[in-house]
Amino acid sequence: MKQKIAELIEQAVADLIAAGSLPEGLKPRIQIDNTKDKSHGELASNIAMMLAKPARKSPRELATLVVDALPESQWVEKVEIAGPGFINFFLTDQGGLQVVHQIIEQKEQFGRSTVGAGAKLQVEFVSANPTGPLHVGHGRGAAYGETLSNLLEAIGYQVDREYYVNDAGRQMDILATSVWLRYLQQSGQEITFPSNAYKGDYVIEFADQLVNEYSSKFVHVAEDVMQGICDDEPAGGDKEKHIDQLIERAKKLLGTTNYRTIFDYGLDHIRDDIKQDLEEFGIEYQGWFSERAMMETGKVESAIEQLQERGFIYEKDGALWFKSTDFGDGKDRVVQRDNGQPTYFASDIAYHLNKFQRGYKEVINIWGADHHGYMARVKAALKALGEDPERLKIRLVQFAILYHGKERLSMSTRSGSFVTLRELREEVGNDAARFFYVTRKVEQHMDFDLELAKSQSKDNPVYYIQFAHARIASVQKKLKDEGLSWNSDASQYHLERLIEPQEKALINKLALYSETILKSAEMGEPHQLVNYLRELAGIFHGYYTEHKVLVENQEIRNARLTLYICTGQIIHNGLTLLGVSAPDSM
RNA sequence: GCGCCCGUAGCUCAGCUGGAUAGAGUAACUGGCUUCGAACCAGUUGGUCGCACGUUCGAAUCGUGCCGGGCGCACCA
């Protein structure tokens, strides 16, 4: 509809120029806004104010000219000039009612579009290290990534969701060693658990299972394990050195095969647990990309070599450095340590190069806010490799700060004292959790009070929207119970009987659904859809209490039922994109 | 010190890429179920949009500088 109005204005301006009323060469950007206040009509344009200066006329005078030159249209009831020079458009009922027919015809498909033209996109999200279960901080990235993917699919893109599994590197070694040390403790060895190891209960569970499954196969006496290891931090030593030496000791005493067994035991269980957790949260990935597998095929070395061939690698202090400062990064970065090991950053370069080579139109990364320092260097590397860094879109998700009443909770995986995503889901339910996470825009820091989420779960806005859907379903059930039915013949809707202000408001809101989806998807802002649904539900609830649907008059009844069905359909469609259920009863 | 994000009602947050009188939820108060589900509705109270300049017809929105909060600035992942 905005498009149609814009065309009318364009035509009017062109005619005025041709008639000499306006100077040549004006190329206005025509802007049409939805009005906030219905006394201003449905749509408004600021064109007269925009052109006032170049045309050397007052805005109101100009507005009069434009309005007089507007072609007739079946969609426009009347046009008014208001305020400093706004042109307000009041639409005909016929224009607004179109949407009702479209919703009934298209059902679940309504609101979807093809602007993406089937282009392939990749969205990578969560990608938490498999060193422990997901906590509530990861939940935000999970809910956001999935919802964004849904929205992008809704506007016609083909989306691959991917999880990058950091299953190589020091953190994983620390995990494997943690499991082994717990295993030794369970086997009766006197060992002080390192301050820097993973202390979560799940590590002890793995140890128990290993004892059951492998008995004493991996046991070494405490003296052999601890001999010559430097002091841990509580004893006045260095905790990093302490754990590193223990890792080396584990590898040496266990040998490659046994070490790998323990390593994989932890990795596989945690990865499977994460996978299941996310599936229960309504998220299914198209790909789980293993860093270790990538390294084993030599892609990391190859990426470094490519940078080398292009002359962006130099050696200093025995390490290999990438000249990222040539591409706008703040300092050069090490890609290979002096001990010959590639850095995490090197893996990242190889991984992103690999993504780019898979033919995506755009690659979208959803990162925690703590990773923002990596944006510059990853883009620098892609540029150095001859790729267009603009194809990489990075969205930073701010942390959710957890409170238990007034008390602020820690979210460290290492300390083991975190609230898991699974616990949250069990406490507040998947629907409320999914909804709550995307209610605020991602750049916004979020306070998450668990106490509130639990005790006031009935006040959660998700129920407000779901309730509207349930009410609609309930009315339809009642209709059937009374032996009546909705006449689905379009010629019998009797939409002309919809004359109440709430009915007009509802139709108006329904007409905005499609553009809300488009905007939410393109801007990556699911919260816009959330706000829309809340407003829609609000208008509906007001309407519901004010006017009965199941009235005697058949025509009015059928008209209102039609509107109800449309509203229910839109709530269903919207909630589905958010990964939230639309129940018929609650 | 440098970089990114954020300061809007007592609290949690919107504000549709610069528009008309800055809005919801929550909390407080008032009223509404013999009527399709009261997890609801109607109303009242509540604001120096962090501060100061600037850009223009017009700024919560854009620019600069301060103030305050969060997060980064490794041969860690």
XYZ file of C-alpha atoms (C1' of nucleotides) in Angstrom:
663
model
C 0.000 0.000 0.000
C 2.894 2.347 0.804
C 4.234 1.600 -2.620
C 0.932 2.571 -4.230
C 0.792 5.873 -2.361
C 4.402 6.597 -3.242
C 3.555 6.098 -6.908
C 0.725 8.600 -6.638
C 3.027 11.215 -5.160
C 5.709 10.501 -7.708
C 3.166 11.038 -10.442
C 1.966 14.284 -8.865
C 5.481 15.669 -8.541
C 6.309 14.718 -12.128
C 3.165 16.467 -13.357
C 3.980 19.601 -11.377
C 7.458 19.716 -12.856
C 6.050 19.260 -16.354
C 3.567 22.074 -15.706
C 6.360 24.325 -14.547
C 5.066 24.655 -11.009
C 8.180 22.994 -9.669
C 11.782 23.419 -10.810
C 13.421 20.816 -13.040
C 15.721 18.156 -11.695
C 13.973 17.458 -8.407
C 14.464 13.849 -7.460
C 12.818 13.449 -4.105
C 13.200 10.351 -2.012
C 9.576 9.641 -1.282
C 8.985 8.606 2.268
C 5.705 7.189 3.492
C 5.168 6.551 7.188
C 2.530 4.774 9.166
C 0.784 7.251 11.390
C 0.660 6.866 15.135
C -2.593 8.710 15.525
C -5.539 7.643 13.396
C -6.891 11.188 13.285
C -3.994 11.639 10.878
C -5.233 8.906 8.605
C -3.348 5.673 7.990
C -0.347 6.880 6.017
C 1.518 10.159 5.889
C 4.164 11.729 3.704
C 6.597 14.486 4.530
C 7.297 15.209 0.877
C 6.244 18.854 1.071
C 8.726 19.548 3.848
C 11.493 17.770 2.001
C 10.925 19.770 -1.156
C 10.253 23.102 0.524
C 13.816 24.308 0.295
C 14.783 23.299 -3.250
C 11.390 24.473 -4.549
C 11.582 27.778 -2.629
C 8.028 27.465 -1.444
C 6.530 27.101 1.990
C 5.756 23.508 2.964
C 2.034 24.115 3.292
C 1.791 25.879 -0.048
C 3.719 23.029 -1.624
C 1.536 20.443 0.044
C -1.532 22.075 -1.499
C 0.047 21.871 -4.936
C 0.921 18.217 -4.522
C -2.484 17.281 -3.146
C -4.244 19.042 -6.041
C -2.068 17.175 -8.518
C -2.622 13.727 -6.971
C -4.304 11.288 -9.377
C -7.538 9.639 -8.310
C -7.152 6.282 -6.633
C -9.560 3.605 -5.527
C -7.472 3.103 -2.377
C -7.599 6.663 -1.117
C -10.684 7.933 0.697
C -9.435 11.450 1.364
C -6.268 13.464 1.721
C -5.553 16.175 4.268
C -2.789 18.616 4.936
C -1.845 18.909 8.562
C 0.726 20.277 10.947
C 3.819 21.848 9.403
C 3.045 20.305 6.004
C 2.307 16.633 6.343
C 0.093 15.057 3.721
C -2.163 12.545 5.408
C -3.832 9.733 3.526
C -7.072 8.171 4.685
C -7.491 4.824 2.985
C -10.736 3.355 1.742
C -12.146 0.340 3.520
C -11.689 -1.610 0.340
C -7.930 -1.052 0.559
C -7.669 -2.236 4.145
C -9.900 -5.263 3.721
C -7.740 -6.782 1.031
C -5.443 -8.145 3.700
C -8.239 -10.210 5.227
C -8.740 -12.130 2.012
C -5.027 -12.638 1.623
C -4.606 -14.065 5.110
C -7.479 -16.510 4.668
C -6.101 -17.646 1.330
C -2.435 -17.888 2.223
C -2.720 -19.154 5.817
C 0.749 -20.148 7.129
C 2.292 -18.671 4.030
C 0.964 -15.213 4.695
C 3.735 -12.748 5.496
C 6.396 -14.779 3.761
C 8.065 -13.269 0.738
C 10.686 -13.971 -1.869
C 12.961 -10.952 -1.594
C 15.835 -13.299 -0.745
C 15.311 -14.995 -4.101
C 16.580 -18.300 -2.746
C 20.120 -17.054 -2.146
C 22.122 -19.146 0.307
C 23.093 -17.696 3.655
C 24.896 -19.207 6.571
C 24.214 -18.351 10.165
C 26.754 -19.567 12.695
C 25.718 -19.306 16.308
C 26.295 -20.567 19.836
C 29.542 -22.407 18.944
C 30.360 -22.703 22.639
C 33.435 -24.730 23.532
C 32.429 -28.310 24.295
C 33.956 -28.125 27.751
C 30.676 -28.138 29.631
C 26.933 -27.793 29.294
C 25.414 -24.647 27.843
C 24.565 -21.983 30.379
C 21.953 -19.260 30.242
C 24.386 -16.865 28.586
C 24.554 -19.153 25.554
C 20.773 -19.277 25.485
C 20.504 -15.766 24.181
C 22.721 -16.442 21.199
C 20.852 -19.675 20.578
C 17.404 -18.097 20.617
C 18.550 -15.135 18.586
C 20.405 -17.161 15.969
C 17.529 -19.520 15.419
C 14.939 -16.765 15.238
C 17.059 -14.757 12.836
C 17.449 -17.855 10.665
C 13.684 -18.381 10.686
C 13.077 -14.781 9.706
C 15.583 -14.932 6.869
C 13.933 -18.087 5.577
C 10.579 -16.330 5.786
C 11.764 -13.659 3.384
C 13.048 -16.162 0.891
C 16.626 -16.987 1.776
C 17.972 -20.481 2.056
C 19.674 -20.673 5.429
C 22.245 -23.101 6.793
C 22.622 -23.037 10.572
C 26.066 -24.074 11.680
C 27.805 -24.791 14.971
C 31.573 -24.487 15.022
C 32.921 -27.045 17.454
C 36.181 -26.007 19.122
C 37.218 -29.569 19.724
C 40.943 -28.890 19.548
C 43.263 -26.847 21.651
C 44.274 -26.240 25.212
C 40.826 -25.860 26.748
C 39.927 -29.330 25.567
C 43.165 -30.664 27.030
C 42.290 -29.081 30.324
C 38.920 -30.800 30.178
C 40.437 -34.204 29.393
C 42.937 -33.793 32.211
C 40.179 -32.706 34.583
C 38.247 -35.870 33.809
C 41.316 -38.021 34.308
C 42.190 -36.406 37.653
C 38.627 -36.908 38.901
C 38.876 -40.494 37.709
C 42.044 -40.938 39.746
C 40.328 -39.485 42.797
C 37.421 -41.887 42.356
C 39.958 -44.680 42.117
C 41.307 -43.785 45.539
C 44.336 -41.683 44.605
C 45.076 -38.684 46.822
C 45.162 -35.805 44.392
C 44.475 -32.125 44.960
C 42.211 -30.966 42.162
C 43.811 -28.018 40.297
C 42.277 -24.581 40.746
C 42.291 -24.046 37.003
C 40.599 -27.331 36.058
C 36.899 -27.831 35.280
C 35.072 -28.250 38.553
C 31.557 -28.978 37.337
C 29.689 -32.024 38.584
C 29.483 -33.392 35.074
C 33.256 -33.962 35.144
C 32.833 -36.179 38.195
C 30.025 -38.044 36.437
C 32.293 -38.788 33.485
C 34.950 -40.015 35.888
C 32.447 -42.337 37.563
C 31.379 -43.743 34.219
C 34.980 -44.260 33.180
C 35.614 -46.208 36.389
C 32.577 -48.378 35.626
C 33.508 -48.913 32.040
C 37.282 -49.225 32.172
C 37.902 -50.161 35.826
C 41.509 -49.363 36.694
C 42.826 -49.184 33.135
C 43.906 -45.518 33.403
C 45.104 -45.525 37.023
C 48.539 -44.226 37.922
C 49.682 -43.648 41.484
C 49.459 -40.108 42.777
C 53.199 -39.796 43.316
C 53.910 -40.503 39.624
C 51.266 -38.041 38.549
C 52.306 -35.180 40.789
C 56.061 -35.660 40.904
C 57.935 -32.604 39.695
C 54.772 -30.629 38.915
C 55.083 -26.998 39.987
C 52.830 -25.624 42.717
C 49.266 -24.581 42.028
C 48.154 -21.036 42.765
C 46.693 -21.665 46.239
C 50.119 -23.081 47.198
C 51.832 -19.963 45.918
C 52.572 -21.166 42.382
C 51.316 -20.405 38.861
C 47.976 -22.035 38.059
C 48.508 -21.899 34.278
C 51.881 -23.635 34.449
C 50.498 -26.100 36.946
C 47.684 -27.240 34.666
C 49.881 -27.253 31.550
C 52.384 -29.524 33.242
C 49.607 -31.838 34.346
C 48.342 -32.026 30.766
C 51.807 -33.051 29.586
C 51.998 -35.584 32.401
C 48.625 -37.043 31.457
C 49.651 -37.458 27.839
C 52.920 -39.072 28.839
C 51.591 -41.501 31.433
C 48.487 -42.476 29.476
C 50.005 -42.648 26.023
C 48.351 -41.357 22.870
C 45.601 -43.952 22.633
C 44.394 -43.875 26.229
C 44.635 -40.127 26.421
C 42.537 -39.868 23.312
C 39.991 -42.257 24.788
C 39.488 -40.031 27.808
C 39.596 -36.892 25.694
C 36.950 -38.204 23.324
C 34.842 -39.509 26.153
C 34.411 -36.024 27.529
C 34.124 -34.381 24.124
C 31.536 -36.780 22.696
C 29.309 -36.691 25.739
C 29.367 -32.942 26.054
C 28.828 -32.361 22.338
C 25.905 -34.794 22.320
C 24.501 -33.152 25.400
C 24.714 -29.710 23.813
C 23.096 -31.033 20.662
C 20.222 -32.553 22.580
C 19.830 -29.474 24.726
C 19.513 -27.271 21.654
C 17.139 -29.663 19.931
C 14.870 -29.567 22.949
C 15.103 -25.787 22.707
C 13.776 -26.033 19.155
C 17.046 -25.600 17.329
C 18.414 -27.958 14.746
C 21.633 -27.282 12.904
C 22.361 -28.200 9.323
C 26.021 -28.566 10.191
C 28.374 -29.265 13.095
C 31.797 -28.175 11.931
C 34.720 -29.788 13.720
C 37.843 -27.702 14.217
C 39.880 -30.834 14.831
C 38.739 -32.448 11.594
C 39.650 -29.277 9.756
C 43.115 -29.247 11.272
C 43.682 -32.886 10.438
C 43.078 -32.208 6.759
C 45.758 -29.529 6.751
C 43.448 -26.613 5.997
C 45.003 -24.464 8.703
C 48.526 -24.851 7.362
C 47.235 -24.243 3.896
C 45.574 -21.002 4.955
C 48.807 -19.791 6.520
C 50.676 -20.744 3.364
C 48.287 -18.763 1.239
C 48.862 -15.727 3.399
C 52.578 -16.363 3.113
C 52.427 -16.510 -0.689
C 50.649 -13.200 -0.714
C 53.400 -11.744 1.455
C 51.461 -10.990 4.599
C 53.386 -13.273 6.935
C 56.652 -12.492 8.691
C 58.685 -14.150 11.390
C 59.520 -12.572 14.698
C 60.736 -14.114 17.984
C 60.354 -17.567 16.456
C 56.653 -17.096 15.722
C 54.778 -16.395 12.490
C 52.864 -13.115 12.368
C 50.101 -11.971 10.078
C 50.354 -8.317 9.040
C 46.753 -7.511 9.874
C 47.702 -3.861 10.417
C 47.867 -3.604 6.620
C 44.105 -4.109 6.670
C 43.036 -1.867 9.466
C 43.604 -4.033 12.512
C 45.173 -2.432 15.563
C 48.186 -4.728 15.746
C 49.696 -7.705 13.970
C 48.608 -11.141 15.116
C 50.446 -14.385 15.685
C 49.207 -17.291 13.575
C 51.834 -19.825 14.586
C 53.482 -19.939 17.971
C 57.228 -20.375 18.503
C 56.518 -23.990 19.476
C 55.123 -24.616 16.005
C 51.474 -24.792 17.079
C 48.972 -22.738 15.089
C 46.938 -20.288 17.153
C 43.203 -20.233 17.545
C 43.184 -17.284 15.188
C 44.833 -19.419 12.503
C 41.970 -21.904 12.797
C 39.529 -19.055 12.515
C 41.126 -17.847 9.296
C 40.961 -21.307 7.788
C 37.389 -21.776 8.950
C 36.160 -18.508 7.509
C 37.980 -19.107 4.265
C 36.253 -22.455 4.111
C 32.859 -20.841 4.715
C 33.479 -18.346 1.951
C 34.423 -21.094 -0.457
C 31.133 -22.839 0.132
C 29.326 -20.271 -1.984
C 27.197 -18.396 0.497
C 25.962 -14.987 -0.512
C 26.522 -13.883 3.049
C 28.028 -15.467 6.098
C 26.548 -14.302 9.381
C 28.366 -14.798 12.670
C 26.630 -14.353 15.953
C 29.227 -13.703 18.603
C 29.225 -12.849 22.251
C 30.120 -9.243 22.921
C 33.462 -10.318 24.349
C 34.578 -11.321 20.853
C 34.261 -7.913 19.272
C 38.026 -7.549 19.215
C 38.148 -10.368 16.662
C 36.073 -8.669 14.029
C 38.896 -6.540 12.678
C 41.424 -9.342 12.450
C 39.126 -11.907 10.840
C 38.007 -9.403 8.237
C 41.622 -8.404 7.701
C 42.565 -12.022 7.008
C 39.722 -12.479 4.528
C 40.713 -9.329 2.719
C 44.328 -10.459 2.608
C 43.183 -13.715 1.030
C 41.389 -11.817 -1.702
C 37.886 -12.291 -0.349
C 35.322 -9.553 0.110
C 35.036 -8.998 3.864
C 31.639 -7.364 3.365
C 30.197 -10.825 2.841
C 30.885 -11.515 6.490
C 28.282 -9.983 8.777
C 28.981 -10.120 12.460
C 26.310 -9.528 15.036
C 27.411 -9.086 18.601
C 25.093 -10.276 21.300
C 25.464 -8.556 24.642
C 25.540 -10.654 27.760
C 22.568 -11.505 29.826
C 23.390 -10.615 33.391
C 21.822 -13.103 35.724
C 20.306 -12.131 39.004
C 18.768 -14.164 41.733
C 16.732 -11.401 43.305
C 19.416 -8.852 44.123
C 22.292 -11.276 43.955
C 24.347 -11.328 40.791
C 25.311 -14.792 39.593
C 28.548 -15.885 38.010
C 28.490 -17.557 34.633
C 31.907 -19.082 34.511
C 32.067 -22.583 33.074
C 35.336 -23.245 34.827
C 34.060 -22.644 38.347
C 31.073 -24.913 37.688
C 28.751 -22.539 39.550
C 26.536 -21.518 36.656
C 22.888 -21.906 35.778
C 22.527 -24.181 32.791
C 20.259 -23.512 29.870
C 18.554 -26.800 30.643
C 17.757 -25.715 34.191
C 16.317 -22.487 32.876
C 14.158 -24.312 30.342
C 12.856 -26.639 33.014
C 12.100 -23.745 35.352
C 10.374 -21.352 32.998
C 9.538 -23.505 29.992
C 10.826 -23.387 26.434
C 8.223 -20.928 25.196
C 8.878 -18.317 27.845
C 12.644 -18.739 27.530
C 12.703 -18.459 23.736
C 10.424 -15.469 23.887
C 12.196 -13.653 26.676
C 15.591 -13.893 24.997
C 14.480 -12.138 21.821
C 12.288 -9.539 23.488
C 15.161 -7.093 23.667
C 17.443 -6.053 20.897
C 20.765 -7.847 20.971
C 22.906 -4.764 21.522
C 21.050 -4.166 24.731
C 22.472 -5.526 27.961
C 19.847 -7.714 29.508
C 19.028 -8.233 33.160
C 17.654 -11.680 33.728
C 16.186 -12.196 37.154
C 15.581 -15.900 37.643
C 13.438 -15.276 40.682
C 11.174 -13.089 38.573
C 11.143 -15.455 35.629
C 9.994 -18.256 37.912
C 7.612 -16.561 40.315
C 5.988 -14.252 37.808
C 5.940 -16.577 34.893
C 2.254 -15.870 34.479
C 3.007 -12.225 33.911
C 5.381 -13.036 31.100
C 4.182 -11.260 27.961
C 4.383 -14.507 26.024
C 1.250 -15.662 27.821
C -0.511 -12.484 26.866
C -0.054 -13.319 23.203
C -0.729 -17.021 23.600
C -3.879 -16.215 25.525
C -5.217 -14.217 22.600
C -4.691 -17.261 20.400
C -6.350 -19.545 22.942
C -9.341 -17.224 23.214
C -9.827 -17.347 19.477
C -9.648 -21.128 19.468
C -12.056 -21.212 22.368
C -14.588 -19.130 20.498
C -14.380 -21.436 17.518
C -14.987 -24.403 19.753
C -17.982 -22.687 21.320
C -19.285 -21.935 17.855
C -19.212 -25.599 16.995
C -20.792 -26.574 20.318
C -23.726 -24.340 19.499
C -24.185 -26.074 16.185
C -23.067 -23.069 14.172
C -20.274 -22.704 11.672
C -18.218 -20.078 9.934
C -19.213 -19.481 6.325
C -15.936 -19.724 4.474
C -17.346 -18.477 1.192
C -15.548 -15.221 0.578
C -18.683 -13.603 -0.771
C -20.343 -14.252 2.593
C -17.740 -12.677 4.893
C -19.767 -9.462 5.114
C -16.710 -7.477 5.996
C -18.745 -4.334 5.440
C -20.276 -5.065 8.825
C -16.942 -4.404 10.507
C -17.459 -0.816 11.562
C -16.289 -0.672 15.171
C -13.108 1.311 15.888
C -11.375 -1.793 17.324
C -12.228 -3.700 14.154
C -10.659 -1.010 12.019
C -7.629 -0.939 14.295
C -7.277 -4.708 14.113
C -7.477 -4.772 10.316
C -4.965 -1.975 10.158
C -2.555 -3.892 12.375
C -2.960 -7.106 10.379
C -2.017 -5.166 7.276
C 1.327 -4.292 8.864
C 2.400 -7.877 9.508
C 4.225 -8.491 6.235
C 6.362 -5.405 6.459
C 7.136 -6.193 10.084
C 8.546 -9.572 9.048
C 10.572 -7.999 6.285
C 11.987 -5.334 8.540
C 12.727 -7.718 11.421
C 14.583 -10.042 9.065
C 16.541 -7.425 7.176
C 17.561 -5.556 10.285
C 18.155 -8.712 12.283
C 15.787 -7.487 14.964
C 13.352 -10.158 16.113
C 12.193 -7.897 18.927
C 10.292 -5.864 16.359
C 8.149 -8.901 15.645
C 7.719 -9.443 19.370
C 6.497 -5.888 19.838
C 4.174 -6.231 16.904
C 2.578 -9.388 18.282
C 2.143 -7.808 21.675
C 0.400 -4.830 20.141
C -1.770 -7.046 17.968
C -2.779 -9.128 20.976
C -3.510 -5.926 22.885
C -5.895 -4.638 20.245
C -7.533 -8.036 20.098
C -8.067 -8.346 23.862
C -9.670 -4.906 23.923
C -11.952 -5.848 21.062
C -12.828 -9.155 22.672
C -14.049 -7.623 25.919
C -15.943 -4.885 24.163
C -17.765 -6.848 21.489
C -19.186 -10.331 21.379
C -18.550 -12.464 18.324
C -21.241 -15.072 18.635
C -24.125 -12.717 18.106
C -27.536 -13.490 16.647
C -27.001 -11.521 13.463
C -25.463 -13.930 10.981
C -23.740 -11.330 8.889
C -22.068 -9.608 11.799
C -21.167 -12.935 13.334
C -19.540 -14.156 10.176
C -17.655 -10.913 9.645
C -16.267 -10.965 13.167
C -15.378 -14.632 12.938
C -13.453 -13.910 9.778
C -11.499 -11.228 11.585
C -10.862 -13.590 14.504
C -9.557 -16.265 12.201
C -7.203 -13.805 10.565
C -5.910 -12.590 13.916
C -5.379 -16.138 15.131
C -3.548 -16.990 11.938
C -1.168 -14.062 12.280
C -0.429 -14.811 15.919
C 0.235 -18.397 14.940
C 2.508 -17.377 12.080
C 4.427 -14.887 14.196
C 4.905 -17.130 17.204
C 6.054 -19.954 14.949
C 8.853 -17.769 13.627
C 9.852 -17.065 17.215
C 9.881 -20.778 18.004
C 6.997 -20.356 20.434
C 3.886 -22.512 20.420
C 0.420 -21.127 19.730
C -1.814 -23.269 21.976
C -5.560 -23.638 21.566
C -5.974 -23.835 25.307
C -3.794 -22.964 28.246
C 45.356 4.804 27.343
C 42.793 2.767 22.633
C 38.354 0.195 20.483
C 33.047 -1.670 20.598
C 28.117 -1.528 23.116
C 24.696 0.974 26.344
C 22.456 5.603 29.419
C 14.510 7.117 27.891
C 8.858 6.816 33.902
C 10.597 3.994 40.742
C 12.130 -0.965 37.959
C 12.611 -3.814 32.899
C 12.522 -1.958 28.049
C 10.204 0.026 22.975
C 10.424 4.335 19.979
C 9.173 1.882 12.949
C 17.038 4.371 10.003
C 15.145 12.786 11.189
C 8.650 13.806 11.962
C 3.082 15.663 14.634
C 1.289 15.561 22.079
C 8.092 10.435 23.762
C 5.072 4.897 24.456
C 4.356 -0.351 26.584
C 5.022 -3.866 30.673
C 5.718 -3.876 35.895
C 4.909 -1.488 40.590
C 0.940 2.090 43.126
C -4.255 3.606 43.112
C -9.695 3.252 41.055
C -13.378 0.559 38.472
C -15.246 -3.961 35.465
C -16.911 -11.333 35.518
C -25.592 -14.049 35.908
C -22.826 -12.332 29.029
C -17.970 -16.377 23.687
C -11.914 -18.171 29.126
C -10.656 -12.008 34.243
C -3.470 -15.412 32.232
C -8.270 -10.122 30.367
C -10.262 -4.961 29.925
C -11.077 0.539 31.058
C -8.898 4.627 33.773
C -5.419 7.690 37.177
C -0.418 8.807 38.833
C 4.577 8.820 37.045
C 9.799 12.034 32.130
C 15.740 18.024 32.652
C 15.109 11.288 26.761
C 22.959 11.185 31.135
C 25.130 16.597 30.294
C 26.663 20.527 26.759
C 27.296 22.482 22.118
C 26.379 21.755 16.745
C 23.767 20.202 11.892
C 17.949 22.077 9.990
C 11.804 23.622 8.719
C 12.103 19.701 12.867
C 16.713 15.792 17.103
C 15.405 10.629 22.016
C 17.176 9.549 16.847
C 22.649 12.408 13.138
C 27.953 14.895 14.526
C 31.670 16.516 18.240
C 33.200 16.863 23.427
C 32.430 15.484 28.385
C 30.060 12.205 32.566
C 28.536 7.243 34.033
C 28.088 1.646 33.317
C 29.467 -3.082 30.605
C 32.998 -5.670 27.535
C 37.403 -6.256 24.930
C 42.786 -4.809 23.873
C 47.766 -12.576 24.579
C 52.755 -16.734 21.171
C 44.377 -18.092 25.958
C 40.407 -20.656 23.779
